[in-house]
Coordinates of C-alpha atoms in Angstrom, one line a residue:
M258 CA 11.2 -108.0 31.2
H259 CA 13.5 -108.3 34.2
A260 CA 12.6 -110.6 37.0
H261 CA 11.7 -107.8 39.4
E262 CA 9.4 -106.0 37.0
E263 CA 5.6 -106.4 37.3
P264 CA 4.0 -107.9 34.2
T265 CA 1.9 -105.5 32.1
K266 CA -1.8 -106.1 31.5
T267 CA -1.4 -106.3 27.8
A268 CA -2.6 -109.6 26.4
R269 CA 0.2 -111.6 25.1
P270 CA 0.0 -113.7 21.9
A271 CA -0.6 -117.4 22.1
P272 CA 2.7 -119.3 22.7
L273 CA 4.3 -121.0 19.8
P274 CA 4.1 -124.8 19.8
V275 CA 7.4 -126.2 21.2
P276 CA 8.6 -129.6 19.9
H277 CA 8.8 -132.3 22.7
A278 CA 11.3 -135.1 23.0
S279 CA 8.6 -137.7 22.9
A280 CA 7.5 -136.5 19.4
G281 CA 10.1 -138.8 17.9
H282 CA 13.0 -136.2 17.6
A283 CA 15.6 -135.7 20.3
A284 CA 15.6 -132.3 21.8
R285 CA 18.5 -130.3 20.4
P286 CA 19.5 -126.7 20.1
G287 CA 17.9 -124.8 17.2
P288 CA 19.6 -122.6 14.7
A289 CA 20.0 -119.8 17.3
G290 CA 21.3 -122.3 20.0
L291 CA 17.9 -122.6 21.7
T292 CA 16.5 -125.7 23.3
P293 CA 12.7 -126.1 23.6
E294 CA 13.0 -125.0 27.2
S295 CA 15.0 -121.9 26.5
A296 CA 12.6 -121.0 23.6
A297 CA 9.7 -121.3 25.9
A298 CA 11.4 -119.0 28.4
L299 CA 12.2 -116.5 25.7
Q300 CA 8.6 -116.6 24.5
R301 CA 7.3 -115.9 27.9
T302 CA 9.6 -112.8 28.3
A303 CA 9.9 -111.4 24.8
G304 CA 7.0 -112.7 22.8
N305 CA 6.5 -114.9 19.7
A306 CA 8.3 -112.5 17.3
A307 CA 11.6 -112.8 19.2
V308 CA 11.4 -116.6 19.2
A309 CA 10.6 -116.6 15.5
R310 CA 13.6 -114.4 14.8
A311 CA 15.8 -116.6 17.0
V312 CA 14.9 -119.8 15.3
G313 CA 15.1 -118.2 11.8
R314 CA 11.4 -118.3 11.0
V315 CA 11.5 -114.5 10.1
R316 CA 14.2 -113.7 7.7
Q317 CA 16.1 -110.5 8.5
P318 CA 17.9 -108.3 6.0
R319 CA 21.6 -108.8 6.1
Q320 CA 23.3 -106.0 8.1
A321 CA 26.8 -105.1 8.9
S322 CA 27.9 -103.9 12.2
G323 CA 28.9 -100.2 12.5
P324 CA 29.9 -98.2 15.5
A325 CA 28.6 -99.2 18.8
G326 CA 24.8 -98.8 19.0
T327 CA 24.3 -98.4 15.3
T328 CA 23.5 -100.6 12.3
V329 CA 24.9 -100.0 8.8
Q330 CA 22.4 -100.9 6.0
R331 CA 24.2 -101.8 2.8
M332 CA 21.3 -101.2 0.4
P333 CA 19.6 -97.8 0.1
P334 CA 16.0 -97.6 1.1
K335 CA 13.4 -98.0 -1.7
R336 CA 12.4 -94.5 -3.0
N337 CA 8.8 -93.6 -2.9
R338 CA 6.8 -90.5 -3.6
D339 CA 7.7 -89.0 -0.2
T340 CA 11.4 -89.8 -0.2
A341 CA 11.7 -88.6 -3.8
G342 CA 10.4 -85.2 -2.8
L343 CA 7.4 -85.3 -5.1
E344 CA 4.0 -84.3 -3.9
R345 CA 1.0 -86.3 -5.0
G346 CA -0.1 -85.0 -8.4
D347 CA 3.2 -83.2 -9.3
S348 CA 4.6 -83.6 -12.8
P349 CA 8.1 -85.1 -13.2
P350 CA 10.9 -82.5 -13.8
P351 CA 11.4 -81.4 -17.4
R352 CA 13.8 -83.3 -19.5
R353 CA 17.2 -81.8 -20.2
A354 CA 17.7 -80.8 -23.8
T355 CA 20.1 -83.0 -25.7
R356 CA 21.6 -82.7 -29.1
G357 CA 18.9 -85.0 -30.6
S358 CA 16.1 -82.8 -29.1
E359 CA 17.4 -79.4 -30.3
R360 CA 15.4 -77.5 -32.8
K361 CA 16.1 -78.5 -36.4
F362 CA 17.0 -75.9 -39.1
D363 CA 16.4 -75.7 -42.8
L364 CA 19.1 -74.1 -44.9
D365 CA 16.6 -73.6 -47.8
K366 CA 14.8 -71.0 -45.6
P367 CA 17.0 -68.1 -44.6
T368 CA 15.4 -64.7 -43.9
L369 CA 16.0 -61.4 -45.8
T370 CA 15.3 -58.1 -44.0
F371 CA 15.4 -54.5 -45.5
T372 CA 15.4 -51.1 -43.9
S373 CA 15.7 -47.6 -45.5
A374 CA 15.2 -43.9 -45.0
Y375 CA 15.6 -40.6 -46.9
D376 CA 19.0 -39.1 -46.1
G377 CA 19.1 -35.6 -47.5
P378 CA 18.1 -31.9 -47.1
A379 CA 14.5 -30.7 -46.9
S380 CA 15.0 -28.4 -49.9
Q381 CA 17.3 -28.1 -52.9
R382 CA 19.5 -25.2 -54.0
L383 CA 21.1 -24.6 -57.3
D384 CA 24.1 -22.6 -56.0
A385 CA 25.6 -25.3 -53.7
D386 CA 26.9 -28.9 -53.7
Q387 CA 24.3 -31.1 -52.1
S388 CA 24.1 -34.7 -50.9
I389 CA 20.6 -35.9 -51.9
G390 CA 19.8 -39.6 -51.5
F391 CA 18.7 -42.5 -49.3
T392 CA 20.3 -44.9 -46.9
Q393 CA 19.5 -48.6 -46.7
A394 CA 20.6 -52.0 -45.4
A395 CA 19.7 -55.4 -46.7
S396 CA 20.5 -58.4 -44.5
L397 CA 20.4 -62.1 -45.3
H398 CA 20.1 -64.1 -42.0
N399 CA 21.0 -67.7 -41.4
P400 CA 18.2 -69.9 -40.2
A401 CA 18.3 -70.3 -36.4
G402 CA 20.7 -73.0 -35.4
A403 CA 22.6 -73.2 -38.7
P404 CA 26.1 -74.4 -37.8
L405 CA 28.1 -72.5 -40.5
S406 CA 28.4 -68.8 -41.4
A407 CA 25.9 -67.2 -43.8
A408 CA 28.7 -66.5 -46.3
T409 CA 29.5 -70.3 -46.2
N410 CA 25.9 -71.2 -46.7
Y411 CA 24.7 -68.7 -49.4
H412 CA 25.5 -66.7 -52.5
F413 CA 23.7 -63.3 -52.0
W414 CA 23.8 -60.4 -54.4
Q415 CA 22.0 -57.0 -55.1
E416 CA 20.7 -55.7 -58.4
V417 CA 19.7 -52.2 -59.3
T418 CA 17.9 -50.1 -61.9
D419 CA 17.4 -46.3 -61.8
S420 CA 16.4 -43.2 -63.7
N421 CA 16.6 -39.4 -63.1
V422 CA 15.9 -36.1 -64.7
Q423 CA 18.4 -33.3 -64.3
I424 CA 18.2 -29.7 -65.3
I425 CA 21.3 -27.7 -66.1
P426 CA 20.0 -24.1 -66.3
A427 CA 23.2 -22.8 -67.8
R428 CA 22.5 -24.9 -70.8
S429 CA 18.7 -25.4 -71.0
A430 CA 15.6 -25.2 -68.9
E431 CA 14.7 -28.6 -70.3
G432 CA 15.4 -31.7 -68.3
V433 CA 17.8 -34.4 -69.4
T434 CA 16.7 -38.0 -68.7
S435 CA 19.1 -40.8 -67.8
E436 CA 18.3 -44.4 -67.0
R437 CA 19.9 -47.8 -66.7
P438 CA 18.3 -51.3 -66.8
W439 CA 18.6 -54.0 -64.2
Q440 CA 22.3 -54.9 -63.5
Q441 CA 24.6 -56.1 -60.8
D442 CA 25.0 -53.3 -58.2
G443 CA 28.7 -52.8 -57.7
P444 CA 30.4 -54.7 -54.9
Y445 CA 27.2 -56.2 -53.4
K446 CA 28.0 -59.9 -54.2
P447 CA 30.4 -62.7 -53.1
P448 CA 33.0 -62.8 -51.8
Y449 CA 31.7 -60.0 -49.5
N450 CA 35.1 -58.4 -49.0
N451 CA 34.1 -54.7 -49.6
A452 CA 34.0 -52.2 -46.8
V453 CA 30.3 -51.6 -47.4
I454 CA 29.5 -55.2 -46.6
D455 CA 29.3 -56.8 -43.1
S456 CA 29.7 -60.5 -43.3
G457 CA 29.2 -62.1 -39.9
R458 CA 28.4 -65.4 -38.3
N459 CA 24.7 -65.1 -38.6
A460 CA 24.1 -62.6 -41.4
I461 CA 25.5 -60.8 -44.5
T462 CA 24.5 -57.1 -44.6
F463 CA 24.7 -54.8 -47.6
N464 CA 25.0 -51.1 -46.5
D465 CA 24.1 -48.7 -49.3
D466 CA 23.5 -45.0 -49.9
P467 CA 21.8 -44.8 -53.3
G468 CA 21.3 -41.4 -54.9
F469 CA 23.5 -38.3 -55.4
S470 CA 25.4 -38.7 -52.1
T471 CA 28.7 -39.5 -50.6
T472 CA 31.2 -39.5 -53.5
S473 CA 28.5 -38.6 -56.0
K474 CA 27.1 -35.4 -54.7
L475 CA 24.9 -33.2 -56.9
T476 CA 27.2 -30.3 -57.8
A477 CA 26.3 -26.6 -57.9
G478 CA 24.7 -25.6 -61.2
Y479 CA 22.7 -29.0 -61.5
W480 CA 19.1 -29.4 -60.5
L481 CA 17.7 -32.8 -59.7
A482 CA 14.1 -32.7 -60.9
S483 CA 13.2 -36.3 -60.2
Y484 CA 14.9 -39.6 -59.2
S485 CA 13.7 -43.2 -58.9
V486 CA 15.9 -46.2 -57.9
S487 CA 14.8 -49.8 -57.4
F488 CA 16.5 -52.8 -55.9
R489 CA 16.0 -56.5 -55.7
W490 CA 18.1 -59.3 -54.2
K491 CA 18.9 -62.9 -55.2
V492 CA 19.9 -65.8 -53.0
A493 CA 21.3 -69.2 -53.9
R494 CA 22.9 -72.0 -51.9
N495 CA 26.7 -71.7 -51.9
T496 CA 27.8 -74.8 -53.9
G497 CA 31.2 -73.4 -55.1
T498 CA 32.0 -70.7 -57.7
F499 CA 29.6 -67.7 -57.7
N500 CA 27.4 -67.7 -60.8
R501 CA 25.0 -64.8 -61.2
D502 CA 23.1 -66.6 -63.9
A503 CA 22.5 -69.7 -61.8
P504 CA 18.9 -70.4 -60.6
A505 CA 18.2 -68.3 -57.5
W506 CA 15.4 -67.0 -55.3
T507 CA 14.5 -63.4 -56.2
S508 CA 13.0 -60.9 -53.7
G509 CA 10.3 -58.4 -54.4
I510 CA 11.3 -55.0 -55.7
V511 CA 11.7 -51.9 -53.5
T512 CA 11.7 -48.4 -54.9
H513 CA 12.8 -45.0 -53.6
T514 CA 11.5 -41.8 -55.3
L515 CA 11.9 -38.0 -55.0
T516 CA 10.9 -34.9 -56.9
S517 CA 11.8 -31.2 -56.7
D518 CA 10.3 -28.4 -58.8
F519 CA 12.7 -26.1 -60.5
D520 CA 11.5 -22.4 -61.0
A521 CA 13.2 -21.0 -64.1
E522 CA 11.9 -17.5 -63.1
S523 CA 13.7 -17.8 -59.7
P524 CA 16.6 -20.2 -60.3
D525 CA 18.4 -19.2 -57.1
A526 CA 15.3 -19.8 -54.9
P527 CA 15.4 -23.1 -52.8
A528 CA 12.6 -25.6 -53.5
P529 CA 11.2 -28.4 -51.3
I530 CA 12.3 -32.0 -51.9
R531 CA 9.5 -34.5 -51.8
A532 CA 11.2 -37.8 -51.0
R533 CA 9.7 -41.2 -50.3
A534 CA 11.9 -44.1 -49.1
A535 CA 10.9 -47.7 -49.7
G536 CA 10.5 -48.3 -46.0
Q537 CA 11.0 -51.8 -44.4
R538 CA 10.5 -55.3 -45.6
T539 CA 11.0 -58.9 -44.5
W540 CA 11.0 -61.9 -46.8
D541 CA 10.9 -65.6 -45.8
V542 CA 13.3 -67.0 -48.4
D543 CA 12.4 -70.3 -49.9
L544 CA 15.2 -71.7 -52.1
G545 CA 12.8 -74.3 -53.4
A546 CA 10.8 -71.5 -55.1
T547 CA 11.7 -69.5 -58.3
G548 CA 10.6 -66.1 -59.6
D549 CA 10.0 -62.8 -57.8
D550 CA 8.6 -63.0 -54.3
E551 CA 6.4 -59.9 -53.8

């Protein structure tokens, strides 16, 4: 305090012991340039802590002088729960995903999806060309996260078998049966370069219109009494040249059917078509398995 101020009534700490010249050591300035007398005076006015700091008994952090009236601290303060912005009991922030923590994929397990519907008239007529059939799409999907295109990863192909009964009233009222065994279905195979195939980054899709449709319409004078067509798909890893006889995963079989009754007594009368599409399916392909997957 200054000389003209009144002392406060706060009890001061006991004075530090001050070395005396008679203790065997000559009185000399301390590390801060203090003599025992000036140290005692400082102790009376500023307290023991100031004296301790002055003589080096309390070690202070190293500081660098900044602008007037400020102190620059070179080391950042230690972070604790409050300065880190975490409330007591909070969980740490989630870890950022890294390449090593991303989800793994299994190229032996793509997915095959199938959708279909009837795509024709409600009734059949003998005196007109008609498009009678179905529409469908079969898609082989890459496993999530697979780095290459589906065409690069897989050989995918479609097989078909069908049968039908047609009546040609101008020749006979008896139906003529036609059928074919399982075989490769046209362009639905590698290298997927036909217009009816969509080969994208994540899937290969076979777009098909089976039946008497598009370029194979049922012409006037022919009556379709019944029709059945079945499909299955095969998948193998793409290891080079496509080989239809190589071991492959085989899907379950899907079948479309329709019937329409012909009335020989009224051949020009329309008749209802009863059609049943195969619907929708999804298969989890496993290239480690063999045989049909129902």
